[in-house]
Amino acid sequence: MNEQKKNDSIERNRPETASLSSSFETNATSTASTQRVLIVTAVDAEKEAVLRGLGDQAAHFDVIAAGVGPASAAAGTAAALAFASAAAGAIALAQGSAAPSEPDAAQASAASSRPGPLAGTGLTPAYTLVVSAGIGGGFPGRADVGSLVVADAMVAADLGSQTPDGFLSVDELGFGSSRVAADAVLAARLRHELQRAGLAVSGGTAVTVSTATGTAETAAELRRRVPDATAEGMEGFGVATAAQQFGVPALELRAISNAVGPRDRDAWRIKDALDALQAASSILREVLTS
């Protein structure tokens, strides 16, 4: 898979939501008239690759390393979204520029229907997009090692129950949904621009797992459950679920470091994947904030 390599060669990170304070306050005024994007990685090596790619464009983004796995990813993303929204409100009040007393109809409708923690608070999300970004596994024939995947959807592929007749997803159990759709327009635009830049990129579904795939049998089972599975990661669904709760669209960007299947450390190309992630990040502002 992908994150097993992280456990062996990249130090795990604590969520760093608190570090958003200074960067958000610094950028809030200068970027008030532009779109702001939150990028969530798992570990520092991915975060640093993204920041290198963004370069002097980084002021339009906040990039955090929220930790490995869907739970850490969801918690870190939700905390960052909540903090940034509250900070934006506080800054607006301090500057005497609180939201107008009569918001337009579209704003009022969005505020009243928004799910999750901001519902009924009068606060609006500080970000217009959340991106789960990092390195990951690619399904053979769908995404080659060293290439990129911009997902059409993020699916929690192992969220459900084992039964005598096989695996049942949380959807089949009637307990919710294991799928969050990516922003279709932005995903298509990002893939197009990556291709224009000469980078190999695929679409399809990014599956999120809590246990890294290490056998051919597990890989085949994931393909059976999710026929259009292209990439495997451990954070995408968590990030996307948190974004969905705040009414913010999400994307997942994966740079492929290894094939999904039998665990073979000698075949991992982590540096190549991080380089691909950096290259993809270098055009994110033009695509996502224009």
Short mmCIF file of C-alpha atoms in Angstrom, two decimals:
data_model
loop_
_atom_site.label_atom_id
_atom_site.label_comp_id
_atom_site.label_asym_id
_atom_site.label_seq_id
_atom_site.Cartn_x
_atom_site.Cartn_y
_atom_site.Cartn_z
CA MET A 1 0.00 0.00 0.00
CA ASN A 2 1.23 3.38 0.96
CA GLU A 3 1.10 4.36 4.63
CA GLN A 4 3.00 1.27 5.74
CA LYS A 5 6.03 2.93 4.22
CA LYS A 6 5.27 5.97 6.32
CA ASN A 7 5.36 3.88 9.48
CA ASP A 8 8.79 2.56 8.51
CA SER A 9 10.52 5.58 6.99
CA ILE A 10 8.67 8.76 7.97
CA GLU A 11 8.10 9.92 11.53
CA ARG A 12 4.46 10.23 12.51
CA ASN A 13 3.16 13.67 13.34
CA ARG A 14 0.93 15.27 15.90
CA PRO A 15 -1.97 17.29 14.52
CA GLU A 16 -0.85 20.91 14.25
CA THR A 17 -4.10 22.82 14.28
CA ALA A 18 -2.74 25.36 16.74
CA SER A 19 -0.11 26.41 14.22
CA LEU A 20 -2.89 27.79 12.05
CA SER A 21 -3.32 30.74 14.40
CA SER A 22 -0.46 32.92 13.22
CA SER A 23 -0.71 31.91 9.55
CA PHE A 24 -4.44 32.46 9.40
CA GLU A 25 -4.30 35.84 11.10
CA THR A 26 -1.44 36.90 8.84
CA ASN A 27 -3.26 35.85 5.68
CA ALA A 28 -6.85 36.69 6.60
CA THR A 29 -6.76 40.32 5.57
CA SER A 30 -4.51 39.99 2.52
CA THR A 31 -6.53 37.13 1.06
CA ALA A 32 -10.00 38.26 2.03
CA SER A 33 -10.99 38.80 -1.58
CA THR A 34 -9.57 35.49 -2.85
CA GLN A 35 -10.41 31.86 -2.37
CA ARG A 36 -8.61 30.15 0.50
CA VAL A 37 -7.75 26.46 0.48
CA LEU A 38 -6.92 24.08 3.32
CA ILE A 39 -4.55 21.26 2.39
CA VAL A 40 -4.37 18.31 4.79
CA THR A 41 -1.50 15.83 4.70
CA ALA A 42 -0.73 12.96 7.04
CA VAL A 43 2.94 13.59 7.82
CA ASP A 44 5.52 16.34 7.64
CA ALA A 45 7.32 14.91 4.60
CA GLU A 46 4.13 15.34 2.57
CA LYS A 47 3.44 18.77 4.01
CA GLU A 48 6.95 19.94 3.14
CA ALA A 49 6.61 18.62 -0.43
CA VAL A 50 3.36 20.54 -0.84
CA LEU A 51 4.90 23.73 0.57
CA ARG A 52 7.91 23.43 -1.72
CA GLY A 53 5.57 23.13 -4.66
CA LEU A 54 3.46 26.09 -3.59
CA GLY A 55 6.52 28.29 -3.10
CA ASP A 56 5.58 31.96 -2.94
CA GLN A 57 1.95 31.00 -3.60
CA ALA A 58 1.66 29.47 -0.13
CA ALA A 59 0.00 32.59 1.32
CA HIS A 60 -3.25 31.51 -0.31
CA PHE A 61 -3.18 28.12 1.44
CA ASP A 62 -2.97 26.64 4.90
CA VAL A 63 -1.16 23.29 4.93
CA ILE A 64 -1.30 20.99 7.97
CA ALA A 65 -0.10 17.50 8.85
CA ALA A 66 -3.06 16.02 10.72
CA GLY A 67 -1.69 12.53 11.39
CA VAL A 68 -2.03 9.06 9.88
CA GLY A 69 -5.39 7.36 9.39
CA PRO A 70 -8.99 8.45 8.82
CA ALA A 71 -9.71 9.32 12.46
CA SER A 72 -6.71 11.63 12.84
CA ALA A 73 -7.38 13.13 9.43
CA ALA A 74 -11.04 13.85 10.22
CA ALA A 75 -10.28 15.26 13.67
CA GLY A 76 -7.46 17.47 12.43
CA THR A 77 -9.46 18.74 9.47
CA ALA A 78 -12.54 19.50 11.57
CA ALA A 79 -10.47 21.31 14.18
CA ALA A 80 -8.74 23.41 11.50
CA LEU A 81 -12.05 24.30 9.85
CA ALA A 82 -13.68 25.25 13.16
CA PHE A 83 -10.69 27.28 14.35
CA ALA A 84 -10.35 29.18 11.09
CA SER A 85 -14.05 30.04 10.96
CA ALA A 86 -14.00 31.30 14.54
CA ALA A 87 -10.77 33.25 13.95
CA ALA A 88 -12.21 34.86 10.82
CA GLY A 89 -15.27 35.96 12.77
CA ALA A 90 -13.13 37.38 15.57
CA ILE A 91 -10.89 39.27 13.14
CA ALA A 92 -13.91 40.70 11.34
CA LEU A 93 -15.39 41.93 14.62
CA ALA A 94 -12.07 43.40 15.77
CA GLN A 95 -11.76 45.31 12.49
CA GLY A 96 -15.34 46.51 12.69
CA SER A 97 -16.27 44.59 9.57
CA ALA A 98 -18.72 42.06 10.88
CA ALA A 99 -21.04 40.41 8.40
CA PRO A 100 -23.80 42.72 7.14
CA SER A 101 -27.08 42.51 9.01
CA GLU A 102 -28.93 41.58 5.83
CA PRO A 103 -26.93 38.94 3.94
CA ASP A 104 -28.00 38.17 0.41
CA ALA A 105 -30.43 35.34 -0.24
CA ALA A 106 -27.74 32.86 -1.31
CA GLN A 107 -25.69 33.44 1.84
CA ALA A 108 -28.75 33.17 4.06
CA SER A 109 -29.81 29.92 2.41
CA ALA A 110 -26.35 28.41 2.71
CA ALA A 111 -26.07 29.40 6.36
CA SER A 112 -29.44 27.93 7.27
CA SER A 113 -28.82 24.62 5.50
CA ARG A 114 -25.17 24.09 6.44
CA PRO A 115 -24.63 20.84 8.34
CA GLY A 116 -22.34 20.26 11.26
CA PRO A 117 -20.72 22.55 13.82
CA LEU A 118 -21.41 25.86 12.05
CA ALA A 119 -25.16 25.31 11.71
CA GLY A 120 -27.02 28.15 13.37
CA THR A 121 -23.86 29.99 14.48
CA GLY A 122 -23.94 32.68 11.82
CA LEU A 123 -20.33 31.78 10.96
CA THR A 124 -19.32 30.88 7.43
CA PRO A 125 -16.46 28.55 6.47
CA ALA A 126 -13.10 30.29 6.20
CA TYR A 127 -12.09 27.94 3.38
CA THR A 128 -13.73 27.34 0.02
CA LEU A 129 -12.03 23.97 -0.51
CA VAL A 130 -10.27 21.24 1.45
CA VAL A 131 -7.70 19.00 -0.24
CA SER A 132 -6.45 15.69 1.14
CA ALA A 133 -2.94 15.42 -0.31
CA GLY A 134 -0.18 12.88 0.06
CA ILE A 135 1.51 9.81 -1.29
CA GLY A 136 -0.32 6.53 -1.66
CA GLY A 137 -0.73 3.21 -3.39
CA GLY A 138 -1.86 2.82 -6.97
CA PHE A 139 -3.92 -0.06 -8.32
CA PRO A 140 -2.01 -1.77 -11.15
CA GLY A 141 -3.39 -0.82 -14.54
CA ARG A 142 -5.09 2.25 -13.06
CA ALA A 143 -2.28 4.39 -11.62
CA ASP A 144 1.41 3.74 -12.18
CA VAL A 145 4.09 4.34 -9.58
CA GLY A 146 5.29 7.93 -9.91
CA SER A 147 2.00 9.17 -11.35
CA LEU A 148 -0.76 11.26 -9.77
CA VAL A 149 -4.41 10.59 -8.97
CA VAL A 150 -7.05 13.29 -8.58
CA ALA A 151 -10.00 11.35 -7.24
CA ASP A 152 -13.60 11.60 -8.36
CA ALA A 153 -14.71 10.24 -4.98
CA MET A 154 -13.33 9.19 -1.62
CA VAL A 155 -14.60 5.83 -0.31
CA ALA A 156 -14.06 4.20 3.08
CA ALA A 157 -13.47 0.75 1.62
CA ASP A 158 -13.27 -1.18 4.89
CA LEU A 159 -16.06 0.60 6.80
CA GLY A 160 -18.71 -2.03 7.40
CA SER A 161 -19.06 -5.56 8.72
CA GLN A 162 -17.80 -9.02 7.97
CA THR A 163 -20.56 -11.61 7.57
CA PRO A 164 -20.61 -15.33 6.72
CA ASP A 165 -21.51 -14.27 3.20
CA GLY A 166 -18.77 -11.69 2.91
CA PHE A 167 -18.24 -7.99 3.56
CA LEU A 168 -21.16 -5.60 3.89
CA SER A 169 -20.48 -1.89 3.56
CA VAL A 170 -21.92 0.66 5.96
CA ASP A 171 -24.24 1.64 3.10
CA GLU A 172 -25.59 -1.91 2.79
CA LEU A 173 -26.02 -2.06 6.55
CA GLY A 174 -28.10 1.10 6.45
CA PHE A 175 -25.82 3.02 8.82
CA GLY A 176 -24.74 5.85 6.56
CA SER A 177 -22.54 6.32 3.54
CA SER A 178 -18.98 5.26 2.86
CA ARG A 179 -18.64 7.62 -0.12
CA VAL A 180 -18.00 11.35 -0.44
CA ALA A 181 -17.95 12.79 -3.94
CA ALA A 182 -15.16 15.16 -4.88
CA ASP A 183 -15.93 18.55 -6.38
CA ALA A 184 -16.38 17.35 -9.96
CA VAL A 185 -15.58 20.65 -11.67
CA LEU A 186 -12.40 21.29 -9.70
CA ALA A 187 -11.24 17.67 -9.98
CA ALA A 188 -11.61 17.77 -13.76
CA ARG A 189 -9.88 21.16 -13.96
CA LEU A 190 -6.97 19.99 -11.82
CA ARG A 191 -6.48 16.81 -13.86
CA HIS A 192 -6.54 18.86 -17.07
CA GLU A 193 -3.91 21.31 -15.83
CA LEU A 194 -1.69 18.53 -14.51
CA GLN A 195 -1.83 16.86 -17.92
CA ARG A 196 -1.02 20.18 -19.60
CA ALA A 197 2.02 20.41 -17.36
CA GLY A 198 3.20 17.04 -18.66
CA LEU A 199 2.37 15.07 -15.50
CA ALA A 200 0.78 11.61 -15.65
CA VAL A 201 -2.58 11.74 -13.86
CA SER A 202 -5.65 9.52 -13.48
CA GLY A 203 -9.17 9.87 -12.11
CA GLY A 204 -11.32 7.23 -10.44
CA THR A 205 -12.00 6.50 -6.79
CA ALA A 206 -9.50 6.86 -3.96
CA VAL A 207 -10.18 4.21 -1.35
CA THR A 208 -9.44 4.94 2.29
CA VAL A 209 -8.42 2.06 4.55
CA SER A 210 -7.36 1.74 8.16
CA THR A 211 -5.08 -1.23 7.45
CA ALA A 212 -2.63 -0.94 4.61
CA THR A 213 -3.06 -3.50 1.85
CA GLY A 214 -0.26 -6.05 1.86
CA THR A 215 -1.52 -9.04 -0.13
CA ALA A 216 -2.84 -9.75 -3.60
CA GLU A 217 -6.01 -11.17 -2.07
CA THR A 218 -6.80 -7.96 -0.19
CA ALA A 219 -6.10 -5.89 -3.29
CA ALA A 220 -8.47 -8.05 -5.33
CA GLU A 221 -11.15 -7.75 -2.64
CA LEU A 222 -10.87 -3.95 -2.67
CA ARG A 223 -11.25 -3.96 -6.45
CA ARG A 224 -14.33 -6.14 -6.06
CA ARG A 225 -15.88 -3.75 -3.54
CA VAL A 226 -14.88 -0.61 -5.46
CA PRO A 227 -14.56 -1.49 -9.17
CA ASP A 228 -13.16 1.92 -10.16
CA ALA A 229 -10.61 2.03 -7.33
CA THR A 230 -7.50 3.83 -8.55
CA ALA A 231 -5.54 4.85 -5.46
CA GLU A 232 -5.35 3.75 -1.84
CA GLY A 233 -4.69 6.02 1.13
CA MET A 234 -5.53 6.25 4.81
CA GLU A 235 -6.86 9.80 5.15
CA GLY A 236 -9.00 10.90 2.19
CA PHE A 237 -12.41 9.81 3.46
CA GLY A 238 -11.73 11.30 6.90
CA VAL A 239 -10.73 14.65 5.43
CA ALA A 240 -13.69 14.66 3.04
CA THR A 241 -16.17 13.74 5.78
CA ALA A 242 -15.00 16.63 7.96
CA ALA A 243 -15.23 19.02 5.01
CA GLN A 244 -18.71 17.76 4.20
CA GLN A 245 -19.83 18.46 7.78
CA PHE A 246 -18.79 22.09 7.33
CA GLY A 247 -20.41 22.38 3.91
CA VAL A 248 -17.04 22.71 2.15
CA PRO A 249 -16.17 20.79 -1.05
CA ALA A 250 -13.21 18.41 -1.02
CA LEU A 251 -10.62 16.89 -3.31
CA GLU A 252 -8.07 14.12 -2.89
CA LEU A 253 -4.66 14.28 -4.57
CA ARG A 254 -2.41 11.23 -4.36
CA ALA A 255 1.12 10.77 -5.70
CA ILE A 256 1.70 7.06 -6.24
CA SER A 257 4.68 5.54 -4.41
CA ASN A 258 3.89 1.84 -4.78
CA ALA A 259 1.49 -0.68 -6.27
CA VAL A 260 -1.45 -1.82 -4.15
CA GLY A 261 -0.86 -5.50 -3.47
CA PRO A 262 1.84 -7.67 -1.89
CA ARG A 263 4.03 -5.65 0.44
CA ASP A 264 7.41 -5.10 -1.23
CA ARG A 265 9.51 -2.36 0.35
CA ASP A 266 12.18 -2.65 -2.29
CA ALA A 267 9.65 -1.50 -4.90
CA TRP A 268 8.54 1.60 -3.02
CA ARG A 269 9.50 4.90 -4.64
CA ILE A 270 8.74 7.38 -1.89
CA LYS A 271 11.08 10.10 -3.14
CA ASP A 272 9.63 9.92 -6.65
CA ALA A 273 6.12 10.20 -5.20
CA LEU A 274 7.05 13.19 -3.04
CA ASP A 275 8.64 14.83 -6.08
CA ALA A 276 5.42 14.25 -8.03
CA LEU A 277 3.40 15.71 -5.15
CA GLN A 278 5.65 18.77 -5.17
CA ALA A 279 5.26 19.17 -8.93
CA ALA A 280 1.48 18.92 -8.69
CA SER A 281 1.39 21.44 -5.84
CA SER A 282 3.25 24.00 -7.94
CA ILE A 283 0.13 24.63 -10.03
CA LEU A 284 -2.53 24.36 -7.32
CA ARG A 285 -3.07 28.10 -6.82
CA GLU A 286 -3.72 28.75 -10.50
CA VAL A 287 -6.22 25.88 -10.63
CA LEU A 288 -7.94 26.08 -7.26
CA THR A 289 -8.05 29.78 -6.40
CA SER A 290 -8.78 31.32 -9.80
#
